[in-house]
mmCIF file of C-alpha atoms in Angstrom:
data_model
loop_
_atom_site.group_PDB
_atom_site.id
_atom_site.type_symbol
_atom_site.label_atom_id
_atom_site.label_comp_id
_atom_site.label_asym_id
_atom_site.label_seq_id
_atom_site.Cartn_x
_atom_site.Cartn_y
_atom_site.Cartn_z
ATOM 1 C CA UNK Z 1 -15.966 -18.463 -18.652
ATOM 2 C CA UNK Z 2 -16.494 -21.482 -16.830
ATOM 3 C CA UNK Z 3 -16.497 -22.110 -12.910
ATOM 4 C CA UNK Z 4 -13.665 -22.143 -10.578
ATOM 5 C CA UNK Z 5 -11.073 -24.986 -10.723
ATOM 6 C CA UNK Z 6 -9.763 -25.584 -7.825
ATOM 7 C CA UNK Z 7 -6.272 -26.379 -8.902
ATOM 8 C CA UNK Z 8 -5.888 -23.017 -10.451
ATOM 9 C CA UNK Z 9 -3.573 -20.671 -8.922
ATOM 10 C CA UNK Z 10 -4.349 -16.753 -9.625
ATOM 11 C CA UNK Z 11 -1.792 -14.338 -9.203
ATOM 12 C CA UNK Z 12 -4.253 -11.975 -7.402
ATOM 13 C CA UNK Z 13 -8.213 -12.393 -5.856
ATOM 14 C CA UNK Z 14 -10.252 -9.020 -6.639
ATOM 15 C CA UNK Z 15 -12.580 -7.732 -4.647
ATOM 16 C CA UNK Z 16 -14.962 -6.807 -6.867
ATOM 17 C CA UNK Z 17 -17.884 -5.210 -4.753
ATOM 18 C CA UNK Z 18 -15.596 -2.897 -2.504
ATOM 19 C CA UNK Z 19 -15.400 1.170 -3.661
ATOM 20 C CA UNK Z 20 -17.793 4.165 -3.996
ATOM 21 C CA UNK Z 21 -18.239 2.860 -7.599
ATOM 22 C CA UNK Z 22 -18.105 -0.800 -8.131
ATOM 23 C CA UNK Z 23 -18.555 -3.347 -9.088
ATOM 24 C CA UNK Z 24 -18.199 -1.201 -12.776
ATOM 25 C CA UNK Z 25 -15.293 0.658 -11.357
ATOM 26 C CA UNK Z 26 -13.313 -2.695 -10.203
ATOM 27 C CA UNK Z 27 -14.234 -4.359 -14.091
ATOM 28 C CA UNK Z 28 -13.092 -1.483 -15.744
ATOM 29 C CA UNK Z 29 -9.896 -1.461 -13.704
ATOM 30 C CA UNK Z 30 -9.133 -4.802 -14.423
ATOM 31 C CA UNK Z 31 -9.667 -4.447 -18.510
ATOM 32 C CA UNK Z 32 -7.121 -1.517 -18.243
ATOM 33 C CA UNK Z 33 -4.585 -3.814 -15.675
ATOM 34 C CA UNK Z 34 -4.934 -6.916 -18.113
ATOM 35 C CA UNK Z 35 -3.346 -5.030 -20.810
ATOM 36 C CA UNK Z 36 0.042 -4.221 -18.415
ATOM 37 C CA UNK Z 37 -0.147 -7.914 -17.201
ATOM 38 C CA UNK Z 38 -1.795 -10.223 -20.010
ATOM 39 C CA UNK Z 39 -0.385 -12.822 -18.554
ATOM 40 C CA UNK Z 40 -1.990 -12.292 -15.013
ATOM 41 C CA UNK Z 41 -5.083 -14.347 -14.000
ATOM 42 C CA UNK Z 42 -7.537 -13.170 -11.425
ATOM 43 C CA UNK Z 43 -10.283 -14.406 -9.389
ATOM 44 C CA UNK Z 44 -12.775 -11.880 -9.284
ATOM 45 C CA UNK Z 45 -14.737 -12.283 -6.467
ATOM 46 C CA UNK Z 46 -18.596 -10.527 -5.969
ATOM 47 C CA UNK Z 47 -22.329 -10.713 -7.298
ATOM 48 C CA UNK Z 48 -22.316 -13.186 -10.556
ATOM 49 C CA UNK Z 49 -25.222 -11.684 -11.588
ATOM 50 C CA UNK Z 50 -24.232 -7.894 -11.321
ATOM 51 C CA UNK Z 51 -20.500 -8.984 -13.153
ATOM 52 C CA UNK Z 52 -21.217 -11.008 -15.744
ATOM 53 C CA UNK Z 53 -22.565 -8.329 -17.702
ATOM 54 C CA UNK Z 54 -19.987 -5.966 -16.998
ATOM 55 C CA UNK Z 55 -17.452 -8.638 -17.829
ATOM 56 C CA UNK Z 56 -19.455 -9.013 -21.364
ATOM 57 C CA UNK Z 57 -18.488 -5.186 -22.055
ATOM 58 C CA UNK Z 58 -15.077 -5.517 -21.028
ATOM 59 C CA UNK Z 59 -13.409 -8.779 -22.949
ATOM 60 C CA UNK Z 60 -10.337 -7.904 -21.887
ATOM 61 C CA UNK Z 61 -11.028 -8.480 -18.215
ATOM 62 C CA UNK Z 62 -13.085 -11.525 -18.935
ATOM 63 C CA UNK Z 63 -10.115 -13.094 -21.098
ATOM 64 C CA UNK Z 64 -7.742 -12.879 -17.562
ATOM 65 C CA UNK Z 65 -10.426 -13.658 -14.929
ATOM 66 C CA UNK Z 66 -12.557 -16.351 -12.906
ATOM 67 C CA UNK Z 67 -15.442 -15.305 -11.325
ATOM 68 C CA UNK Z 68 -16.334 -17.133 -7.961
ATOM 69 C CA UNK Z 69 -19.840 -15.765 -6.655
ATOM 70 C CA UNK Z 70 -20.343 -13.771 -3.076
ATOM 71 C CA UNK Z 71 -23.323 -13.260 -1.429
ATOM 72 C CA UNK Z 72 -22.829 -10.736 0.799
ATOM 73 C CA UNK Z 73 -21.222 -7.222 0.863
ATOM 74 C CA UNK Z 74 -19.397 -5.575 3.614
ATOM 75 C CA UNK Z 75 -20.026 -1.721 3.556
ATOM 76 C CA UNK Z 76 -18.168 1.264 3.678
ATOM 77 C CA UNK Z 77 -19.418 2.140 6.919
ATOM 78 C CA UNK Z 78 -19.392 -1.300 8.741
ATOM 79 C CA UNK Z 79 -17.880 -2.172 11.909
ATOM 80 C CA UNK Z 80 -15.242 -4.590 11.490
ATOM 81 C CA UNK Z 81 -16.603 -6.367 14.015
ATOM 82 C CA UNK Z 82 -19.671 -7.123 11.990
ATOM 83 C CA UNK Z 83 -17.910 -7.472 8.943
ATOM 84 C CA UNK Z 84 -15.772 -10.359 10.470
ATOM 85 C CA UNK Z 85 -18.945 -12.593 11.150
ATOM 86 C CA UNK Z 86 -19.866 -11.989 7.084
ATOM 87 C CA UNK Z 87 -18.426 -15.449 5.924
ATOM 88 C CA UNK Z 88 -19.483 -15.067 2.565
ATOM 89 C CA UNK Z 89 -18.680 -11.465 1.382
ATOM 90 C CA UNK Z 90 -16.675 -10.976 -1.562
ATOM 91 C CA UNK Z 91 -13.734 -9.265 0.973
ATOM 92 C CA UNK Z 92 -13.578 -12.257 2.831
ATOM 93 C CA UNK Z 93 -13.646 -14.978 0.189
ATOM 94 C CA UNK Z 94 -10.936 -12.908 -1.517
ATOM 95 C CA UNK Z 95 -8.739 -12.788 1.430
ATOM 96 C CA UNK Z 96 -9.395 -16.253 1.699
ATOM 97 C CA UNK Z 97 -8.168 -17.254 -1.214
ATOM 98 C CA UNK Z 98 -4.764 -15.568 -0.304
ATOM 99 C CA UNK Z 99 -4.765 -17.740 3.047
ATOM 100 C CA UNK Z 100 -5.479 -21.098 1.395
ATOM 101 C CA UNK Z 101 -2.905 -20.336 -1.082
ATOM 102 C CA UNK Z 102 -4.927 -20.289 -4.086
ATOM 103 C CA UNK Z 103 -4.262 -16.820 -5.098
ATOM 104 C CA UNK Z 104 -1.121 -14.648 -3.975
ATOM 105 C CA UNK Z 105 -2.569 -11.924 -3.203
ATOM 106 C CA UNK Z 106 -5.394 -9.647 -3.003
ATOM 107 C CA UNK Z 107 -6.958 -6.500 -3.883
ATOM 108 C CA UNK Z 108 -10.260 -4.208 -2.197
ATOM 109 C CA UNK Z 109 -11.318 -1.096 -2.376
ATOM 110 C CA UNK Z 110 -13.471 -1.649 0.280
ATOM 111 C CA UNK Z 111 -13.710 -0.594 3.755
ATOM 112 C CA UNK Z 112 -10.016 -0.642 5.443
ATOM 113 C CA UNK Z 113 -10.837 -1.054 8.937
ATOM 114 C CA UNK Z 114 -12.676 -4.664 7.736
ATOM 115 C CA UNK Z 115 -9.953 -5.365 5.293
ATOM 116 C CA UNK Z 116 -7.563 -4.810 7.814
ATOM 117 C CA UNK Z 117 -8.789 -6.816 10.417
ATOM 118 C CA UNK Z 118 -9.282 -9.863 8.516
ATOM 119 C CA UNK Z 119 -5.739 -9.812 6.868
ATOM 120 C CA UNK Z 120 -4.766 -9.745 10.111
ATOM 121 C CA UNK Z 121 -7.000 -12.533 11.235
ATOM 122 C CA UNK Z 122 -7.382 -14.764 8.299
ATOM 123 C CA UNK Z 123 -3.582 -14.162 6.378
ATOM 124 C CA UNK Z 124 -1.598 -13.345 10.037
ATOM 125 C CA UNK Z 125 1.032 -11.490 10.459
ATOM 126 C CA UNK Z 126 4.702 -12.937 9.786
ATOM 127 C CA UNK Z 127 6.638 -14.181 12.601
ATOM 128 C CA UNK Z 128 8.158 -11.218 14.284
ATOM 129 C CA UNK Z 129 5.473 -8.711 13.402
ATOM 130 C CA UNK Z 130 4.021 -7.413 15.911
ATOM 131 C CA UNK Z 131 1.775 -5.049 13.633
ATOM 132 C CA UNK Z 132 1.285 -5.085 9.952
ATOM 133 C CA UNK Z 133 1.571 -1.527 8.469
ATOM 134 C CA UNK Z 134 0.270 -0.009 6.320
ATOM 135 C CA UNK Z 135 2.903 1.483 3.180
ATOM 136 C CA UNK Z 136 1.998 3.250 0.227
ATOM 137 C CA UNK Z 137 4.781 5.109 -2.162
ATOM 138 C CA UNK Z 138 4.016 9.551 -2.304
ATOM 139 C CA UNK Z 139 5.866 11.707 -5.162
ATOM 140 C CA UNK Z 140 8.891 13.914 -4.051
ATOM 141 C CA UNK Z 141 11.460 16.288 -5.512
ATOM 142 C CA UNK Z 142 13.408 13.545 -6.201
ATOM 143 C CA UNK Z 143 11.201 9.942 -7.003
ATOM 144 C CA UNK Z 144 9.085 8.555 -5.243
ATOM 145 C CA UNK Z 145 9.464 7.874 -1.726
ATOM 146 C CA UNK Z 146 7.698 5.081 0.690
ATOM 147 C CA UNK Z 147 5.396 6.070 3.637
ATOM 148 C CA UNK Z 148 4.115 4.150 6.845
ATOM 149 C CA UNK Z 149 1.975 3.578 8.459
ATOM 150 C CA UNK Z 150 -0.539 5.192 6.722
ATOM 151 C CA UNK Z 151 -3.750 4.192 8.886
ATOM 152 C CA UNK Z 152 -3.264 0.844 9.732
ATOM 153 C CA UNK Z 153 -2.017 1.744 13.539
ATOM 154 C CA UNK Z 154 -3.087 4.815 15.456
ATOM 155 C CA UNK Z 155 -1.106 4.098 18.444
ATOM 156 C CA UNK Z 156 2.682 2.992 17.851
ATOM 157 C CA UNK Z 157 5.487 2.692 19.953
ATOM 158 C CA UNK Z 158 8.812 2.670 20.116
ATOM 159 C CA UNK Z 159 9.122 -1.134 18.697
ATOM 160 C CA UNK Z 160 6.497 -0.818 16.306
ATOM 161 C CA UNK Z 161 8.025 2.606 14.728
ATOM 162 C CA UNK Z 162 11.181 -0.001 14.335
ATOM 163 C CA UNK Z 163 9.462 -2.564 12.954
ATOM 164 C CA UNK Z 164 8.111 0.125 10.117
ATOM 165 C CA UNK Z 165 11.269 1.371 9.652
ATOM 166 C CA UNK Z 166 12.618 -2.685 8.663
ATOM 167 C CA UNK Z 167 9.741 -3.415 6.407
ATOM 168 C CA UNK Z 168 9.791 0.252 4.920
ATOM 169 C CA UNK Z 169 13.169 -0.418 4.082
ATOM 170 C CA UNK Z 170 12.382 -4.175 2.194
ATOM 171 C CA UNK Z 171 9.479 -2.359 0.201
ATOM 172 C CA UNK Z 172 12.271 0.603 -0.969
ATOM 173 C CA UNK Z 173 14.367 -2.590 -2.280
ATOM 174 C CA UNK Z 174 11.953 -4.323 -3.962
ATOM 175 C CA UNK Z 175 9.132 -2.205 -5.221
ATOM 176 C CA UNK Z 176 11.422 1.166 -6.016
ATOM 177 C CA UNK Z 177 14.724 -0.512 -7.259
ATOM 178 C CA UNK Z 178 16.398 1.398 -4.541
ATOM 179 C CA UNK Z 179 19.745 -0.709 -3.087
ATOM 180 C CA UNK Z 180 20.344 1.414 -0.034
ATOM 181 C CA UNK Z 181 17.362 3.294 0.984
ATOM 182 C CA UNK Z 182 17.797 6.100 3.491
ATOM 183 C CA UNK Z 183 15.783 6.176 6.596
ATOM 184 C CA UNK Z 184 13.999 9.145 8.437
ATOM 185 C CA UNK Z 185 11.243 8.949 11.728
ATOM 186 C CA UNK Z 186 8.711 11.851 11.009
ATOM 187 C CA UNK Z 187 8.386 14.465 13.395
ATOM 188 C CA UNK Z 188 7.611 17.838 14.491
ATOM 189 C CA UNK Z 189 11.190 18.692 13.582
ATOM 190 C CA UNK Z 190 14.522 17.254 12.636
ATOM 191 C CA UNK Z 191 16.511 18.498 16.043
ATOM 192 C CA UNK Z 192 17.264 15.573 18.233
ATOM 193 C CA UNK Z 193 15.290 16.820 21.378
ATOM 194 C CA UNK Z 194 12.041 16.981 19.666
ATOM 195 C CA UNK Z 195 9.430 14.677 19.817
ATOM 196 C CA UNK Z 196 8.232 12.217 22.984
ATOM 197 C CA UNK Z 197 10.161 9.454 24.320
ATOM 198 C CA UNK Z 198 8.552 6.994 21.953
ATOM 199 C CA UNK Z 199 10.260 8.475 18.686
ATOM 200 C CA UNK Z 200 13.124 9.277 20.364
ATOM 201 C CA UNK Z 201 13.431 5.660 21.836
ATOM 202 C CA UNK Z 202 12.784 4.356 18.278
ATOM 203 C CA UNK Z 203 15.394 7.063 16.525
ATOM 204 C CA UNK Z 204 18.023 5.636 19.484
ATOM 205 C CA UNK Z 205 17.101 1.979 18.574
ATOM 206 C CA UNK Z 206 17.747 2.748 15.013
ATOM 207 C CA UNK Z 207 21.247 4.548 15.319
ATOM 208 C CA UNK Z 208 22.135 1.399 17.024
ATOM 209 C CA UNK Z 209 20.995 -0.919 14.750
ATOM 210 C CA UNK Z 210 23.027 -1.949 11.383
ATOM 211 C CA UNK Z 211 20.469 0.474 9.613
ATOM 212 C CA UNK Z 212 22.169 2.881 11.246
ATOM 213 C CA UNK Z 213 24.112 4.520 8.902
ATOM 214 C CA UNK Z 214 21.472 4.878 6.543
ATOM 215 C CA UNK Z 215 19.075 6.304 9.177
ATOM 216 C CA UNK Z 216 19.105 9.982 8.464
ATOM 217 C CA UNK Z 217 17.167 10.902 12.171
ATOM 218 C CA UNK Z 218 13.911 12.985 12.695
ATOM 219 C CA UNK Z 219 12.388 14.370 9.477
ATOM 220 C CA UNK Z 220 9.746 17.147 9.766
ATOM 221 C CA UNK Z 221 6.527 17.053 6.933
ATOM 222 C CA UNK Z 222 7.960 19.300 4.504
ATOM 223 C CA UNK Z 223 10.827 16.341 3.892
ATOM 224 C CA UNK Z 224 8.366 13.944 2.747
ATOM 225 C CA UNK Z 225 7.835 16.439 -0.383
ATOM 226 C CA UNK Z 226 11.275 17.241 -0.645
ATOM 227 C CA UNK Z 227 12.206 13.565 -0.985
ATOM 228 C CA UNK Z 228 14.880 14.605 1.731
ATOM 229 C CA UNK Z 229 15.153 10.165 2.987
ATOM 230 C CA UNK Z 230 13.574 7.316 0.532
ATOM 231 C CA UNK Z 231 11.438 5.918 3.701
ATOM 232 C CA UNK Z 232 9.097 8.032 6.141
ATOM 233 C CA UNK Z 233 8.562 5.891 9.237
ATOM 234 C CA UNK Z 234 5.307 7.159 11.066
ATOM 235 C CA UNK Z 235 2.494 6.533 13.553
ATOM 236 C CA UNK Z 236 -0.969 5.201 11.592
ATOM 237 C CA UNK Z 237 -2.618 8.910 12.734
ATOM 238 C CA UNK Z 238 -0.012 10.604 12.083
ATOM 239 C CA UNK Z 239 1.054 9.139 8.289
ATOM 240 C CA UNK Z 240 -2.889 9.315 7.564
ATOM 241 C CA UNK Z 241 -3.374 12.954 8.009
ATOM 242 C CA UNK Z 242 0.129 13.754 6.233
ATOM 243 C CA UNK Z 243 -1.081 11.414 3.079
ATOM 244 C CA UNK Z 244 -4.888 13.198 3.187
ATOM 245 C CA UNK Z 245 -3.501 16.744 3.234
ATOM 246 C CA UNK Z 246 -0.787 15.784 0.473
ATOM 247 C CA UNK Z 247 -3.512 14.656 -1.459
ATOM 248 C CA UNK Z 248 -6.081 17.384 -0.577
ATOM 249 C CA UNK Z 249 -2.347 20.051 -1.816
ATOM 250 C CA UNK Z 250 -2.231 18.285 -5.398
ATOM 251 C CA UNK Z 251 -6.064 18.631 -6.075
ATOM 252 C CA UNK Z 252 -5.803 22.859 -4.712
ATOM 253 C CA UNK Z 253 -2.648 22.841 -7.406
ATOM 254 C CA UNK Z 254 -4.722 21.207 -10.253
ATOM 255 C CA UNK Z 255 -7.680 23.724 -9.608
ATOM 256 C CA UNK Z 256 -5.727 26.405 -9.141
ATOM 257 C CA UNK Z 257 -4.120 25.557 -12.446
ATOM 258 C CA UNK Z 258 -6.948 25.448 -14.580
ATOM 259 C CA UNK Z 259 -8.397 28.539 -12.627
ATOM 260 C CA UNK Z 260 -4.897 30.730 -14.085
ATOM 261 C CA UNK Z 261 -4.895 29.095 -17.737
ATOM 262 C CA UNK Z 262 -9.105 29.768 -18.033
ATOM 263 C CA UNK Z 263 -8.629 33.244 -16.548
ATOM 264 C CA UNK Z 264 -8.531 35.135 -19.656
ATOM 265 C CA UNK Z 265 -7.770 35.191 -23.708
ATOM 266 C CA UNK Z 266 -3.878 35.538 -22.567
ATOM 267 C CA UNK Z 267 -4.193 32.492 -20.523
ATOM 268 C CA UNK Z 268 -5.603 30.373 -22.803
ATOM 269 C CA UNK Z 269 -2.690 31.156 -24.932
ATOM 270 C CA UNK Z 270 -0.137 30.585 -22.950
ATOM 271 C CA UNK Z 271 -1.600 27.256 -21.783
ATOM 272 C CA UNK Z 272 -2.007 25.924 -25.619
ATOM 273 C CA UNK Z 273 1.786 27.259 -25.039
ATOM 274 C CA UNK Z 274 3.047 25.183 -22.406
ATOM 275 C CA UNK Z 275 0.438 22.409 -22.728
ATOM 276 C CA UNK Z 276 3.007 19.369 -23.124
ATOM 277 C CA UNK Z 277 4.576 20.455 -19.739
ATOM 278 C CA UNK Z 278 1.608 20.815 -18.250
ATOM 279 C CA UNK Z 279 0.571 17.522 -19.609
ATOM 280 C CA UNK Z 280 3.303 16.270 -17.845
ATOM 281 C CA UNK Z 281 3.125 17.837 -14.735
ATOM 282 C CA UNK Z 282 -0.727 16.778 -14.541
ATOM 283 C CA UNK Z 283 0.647 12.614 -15.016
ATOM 284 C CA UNK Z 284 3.013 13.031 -12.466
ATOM 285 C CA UNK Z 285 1.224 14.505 -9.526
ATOM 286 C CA UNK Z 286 -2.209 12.545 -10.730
ATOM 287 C CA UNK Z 287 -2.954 10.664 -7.080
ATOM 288 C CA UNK Z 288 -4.539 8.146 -8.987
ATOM 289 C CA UNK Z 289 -0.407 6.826 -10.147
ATOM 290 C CA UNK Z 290 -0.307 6.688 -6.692
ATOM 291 C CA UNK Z 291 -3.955 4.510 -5.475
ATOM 292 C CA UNK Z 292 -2.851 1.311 -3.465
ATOM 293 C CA UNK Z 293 -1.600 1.393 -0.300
ATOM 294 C CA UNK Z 294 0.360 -2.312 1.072
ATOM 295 C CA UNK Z 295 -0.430 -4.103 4.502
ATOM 296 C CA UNK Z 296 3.373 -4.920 5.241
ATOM 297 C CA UNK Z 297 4.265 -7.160 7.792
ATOM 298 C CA UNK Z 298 1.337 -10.155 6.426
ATOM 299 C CA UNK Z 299 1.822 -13.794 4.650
ATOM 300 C CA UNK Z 300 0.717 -12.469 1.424
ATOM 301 C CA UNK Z 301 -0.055 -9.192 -0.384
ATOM 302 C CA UNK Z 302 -2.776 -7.159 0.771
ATOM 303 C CA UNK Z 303 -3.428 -4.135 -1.067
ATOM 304 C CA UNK Z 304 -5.983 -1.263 -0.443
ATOM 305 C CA UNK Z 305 -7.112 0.938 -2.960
ATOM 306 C CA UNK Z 306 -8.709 3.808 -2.491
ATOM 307 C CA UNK Z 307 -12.320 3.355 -2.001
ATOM 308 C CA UNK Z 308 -13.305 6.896 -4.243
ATOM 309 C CA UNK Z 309 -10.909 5.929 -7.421
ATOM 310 C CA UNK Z 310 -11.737 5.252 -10.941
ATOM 311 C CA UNK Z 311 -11.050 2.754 -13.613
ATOM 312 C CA UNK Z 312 -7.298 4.242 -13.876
ATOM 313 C CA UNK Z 313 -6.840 4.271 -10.200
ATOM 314 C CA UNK Z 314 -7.725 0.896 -9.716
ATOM 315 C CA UNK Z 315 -5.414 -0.303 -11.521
ATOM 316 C CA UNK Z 316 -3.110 1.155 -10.417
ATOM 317 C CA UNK Z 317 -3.773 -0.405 -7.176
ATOM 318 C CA UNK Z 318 -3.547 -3.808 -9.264
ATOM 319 C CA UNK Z 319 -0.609 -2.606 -10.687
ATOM 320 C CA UNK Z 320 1.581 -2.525 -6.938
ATOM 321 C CA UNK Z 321 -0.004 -5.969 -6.636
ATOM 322 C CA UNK Z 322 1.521 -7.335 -9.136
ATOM 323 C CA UNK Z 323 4.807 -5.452 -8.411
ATOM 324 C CA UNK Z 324 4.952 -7.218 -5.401
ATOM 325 C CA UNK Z 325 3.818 -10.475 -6.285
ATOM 326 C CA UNK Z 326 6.433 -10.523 -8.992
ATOM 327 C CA UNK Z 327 9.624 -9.670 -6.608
ATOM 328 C CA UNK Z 328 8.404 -11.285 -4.292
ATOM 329 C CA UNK Z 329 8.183 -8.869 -1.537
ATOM 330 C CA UNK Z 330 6.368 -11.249 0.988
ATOM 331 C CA UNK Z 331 9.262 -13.683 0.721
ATOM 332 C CA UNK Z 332 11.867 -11.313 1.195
ATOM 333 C CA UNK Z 333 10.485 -10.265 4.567
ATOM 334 C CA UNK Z 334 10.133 -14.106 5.555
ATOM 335 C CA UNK Z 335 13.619 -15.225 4.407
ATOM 336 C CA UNK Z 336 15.081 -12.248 6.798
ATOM 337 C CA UNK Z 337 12.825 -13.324 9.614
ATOM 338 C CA UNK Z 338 13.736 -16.769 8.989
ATOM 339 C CA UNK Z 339 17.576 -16.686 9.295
ATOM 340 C CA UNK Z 340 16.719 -14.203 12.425
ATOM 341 C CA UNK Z 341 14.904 -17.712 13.732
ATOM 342 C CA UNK Z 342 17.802 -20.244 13.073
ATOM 343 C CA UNK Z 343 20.235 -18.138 15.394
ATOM 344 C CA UNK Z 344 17.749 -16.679 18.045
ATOM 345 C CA UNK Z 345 14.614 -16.732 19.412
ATOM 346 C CA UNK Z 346 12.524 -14.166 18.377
ATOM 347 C CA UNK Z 347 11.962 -11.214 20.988
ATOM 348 C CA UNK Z 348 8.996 -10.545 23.001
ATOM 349 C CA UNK Z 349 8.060 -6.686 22.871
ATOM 350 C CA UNK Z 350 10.387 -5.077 25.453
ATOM 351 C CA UNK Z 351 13.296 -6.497 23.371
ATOM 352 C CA UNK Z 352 13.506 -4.192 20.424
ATOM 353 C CA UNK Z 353 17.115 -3.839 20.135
ATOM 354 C CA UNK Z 354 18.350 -7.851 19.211
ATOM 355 C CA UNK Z 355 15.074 -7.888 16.890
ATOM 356 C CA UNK Z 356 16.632 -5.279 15.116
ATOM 357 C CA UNK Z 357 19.596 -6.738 15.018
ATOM 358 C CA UNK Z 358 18.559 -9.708 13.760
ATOM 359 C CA UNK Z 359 16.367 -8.102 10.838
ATOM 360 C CA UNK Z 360 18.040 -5.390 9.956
ATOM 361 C CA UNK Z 361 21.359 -7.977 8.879
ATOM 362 C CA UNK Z 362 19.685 -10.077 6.527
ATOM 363 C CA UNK Z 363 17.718 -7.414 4.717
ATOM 364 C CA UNK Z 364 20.368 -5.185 4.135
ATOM 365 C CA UNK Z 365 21.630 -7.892 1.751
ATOM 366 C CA UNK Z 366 18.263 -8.020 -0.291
ATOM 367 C CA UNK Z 367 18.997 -6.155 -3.217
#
């Protein structure tokens, strides 16, 4: 494996020193991603010395990937603050290989308040984005559905919910194959009077918009499970706690699970019985087919995976990468925003209702 060229282009730039459990975890993530994407090269970024041996157990990963050496590691538990003035950390020089255009997008597992702030700082946000969000897809009763914000913004209002709702609706094109995603503004019920002025500012915003007949209204938690609209448009606190206590509901399931097929001689029978369903069941509600949640709304991908995930998980997380390298999701947002440019100036905040306008036209013709 020989040092970086500087001509080379990678498809994404790994992180390979964020997680609970890397750099092993990231390596042994990438060996089971370079099987799904053999033709994928990636610039793993971290400590030479801890990855070259891990790389020497894995030749899979070391056939698809370039390692480019970090100094410095920025913590689970560090400000972002701090972690902005760490120039050489393997976050940074990752993310900065997305912003120089030498690799089109980028993976961590590392601490999302740092990863956050320098997307937004280093890639920047598209033109028109206010706020980059931050989307991840959740199982349902029927497919898989797309969630945001997820973290990324505590505090929203009215414009921001919008500008989720626009970008939730690109990532349902692109990422889940769906044509005409359906739209619905989580809240503490689905009647019209509920909620404060800010959703119901954003719900009026939407109705008016050309997303309007494919904006279902208010949606109350128990839709996201029932798959009742392809895109749940939240608040960062809000989406966060709904995604941790989804997550915390599938692990109760599997325990409880094992706990009634261990119980006795019968049960042990019955699950040798029903095993393949179960098998099935276990795959489909495994969080770890869903690790990698998207910062939307940025000039380039920007994926966070989930700092306590495994091999499988992580890629996973590598696996939405690529998804959205391949269609090109980051384009798709910036050809809509640029035909919004060649009519109209783009709207200060205050002026939600001809950005949406403008947005909304264009990407309801992405298929």
């Amino acid at each position: 494996m020989s040092d970086l060229a500087k001509t080379e282009r990678f498809a994404l730039a790994i992180d390979a020193m964020g997680g609970d459990d890397a750099p092993g975890m990231v390596v042994a993530g990438l060996a089971l991603a370079a099987e799904r994407h053999p033709g994928g090269r990636f610039l793993l970024v971290g400590d030479e010395a801890r990855l070259r041996p891990l790389l020497a157990a894995h030749p899979r990963a070391r056939a698809v990937c370039t390692v480019r050496h970090a100094s410095e590691i920025i913590t689970g538990d560090m400000k972002p603050t701090v972690a902005l003035r760490l120039r050489q950390s393997s976050m940074r020089l990752a993310i900065d290989a997305v912003a120089s255009g030498e690799a089109a997008g980028v993976v961590s597992a590392g601490n999302s308040g740092a990863l956050l702030a320098l997307a937004k700082i280093v890639v920047k946000t598209l033109a028109g984005i206010d706020r980059p969000a931050m989307a991840a897809t959740v199982p349902s009763a029927r497919g898989d559905v797309v969630m945001l914000d997820l973290g990324a913004n505590v505090v929203c209002d009215s414009r921001n919910l919008v500008e989720f709702a626009v970008m939730g609706d690109m990532f349902a094109r692109t990422v889940l194959g769906i044509p005409e995603p359906t739209i619905g503004l989580l809240n503490v019920g689905s009647e019209e009077l509920k909620g404060d002025d800010r959703l119901r500012q954003a719900a009026d915003m939407l109705r008016a918009s050309p997303m309007g007949a494919r904006f279902h209204g208010f949606v109350a938690g128990h839709d996201i499970a029932a798959g009742t609209t392809d895109v749940i448009v939240t608040d960062g606190f809000t989406g966060n706690v709904a995604l941790k206590t989804g997550e915390g509901a599938l692990r109760l399931m599997g325990g409880l699970l094992r706990q009634v097929f261990t119980g006795s001689l019968m049960a042990k029978i019955a699950y040798l019985l029903a095993r393949t369903g179960l098998d099935r069941l276990r795959e489909w509600l495994d969080p770890r087919r869903y690790n990698g949640a998207v910062m939307v709304g940025l000039n380039g991908v920007v994926v966070k995976s989930h700092g306590g995930t495994d091999a499988l998980g992580f890629a996973h997380a590598v696996d939405v990468a690529m998804n959205m390298v391949t269609h090109g999701f980051t384009a798709g947002i910036a050809e809509g925003l640029s035909k919004v440019a060649e009519r109209e100036r783009l709207p200060a905040p205050g002026q939600e209702e001809s950005l949406i306008e403008g947005l909304a036209s264009p990407l309801a013709q992405a298929k």
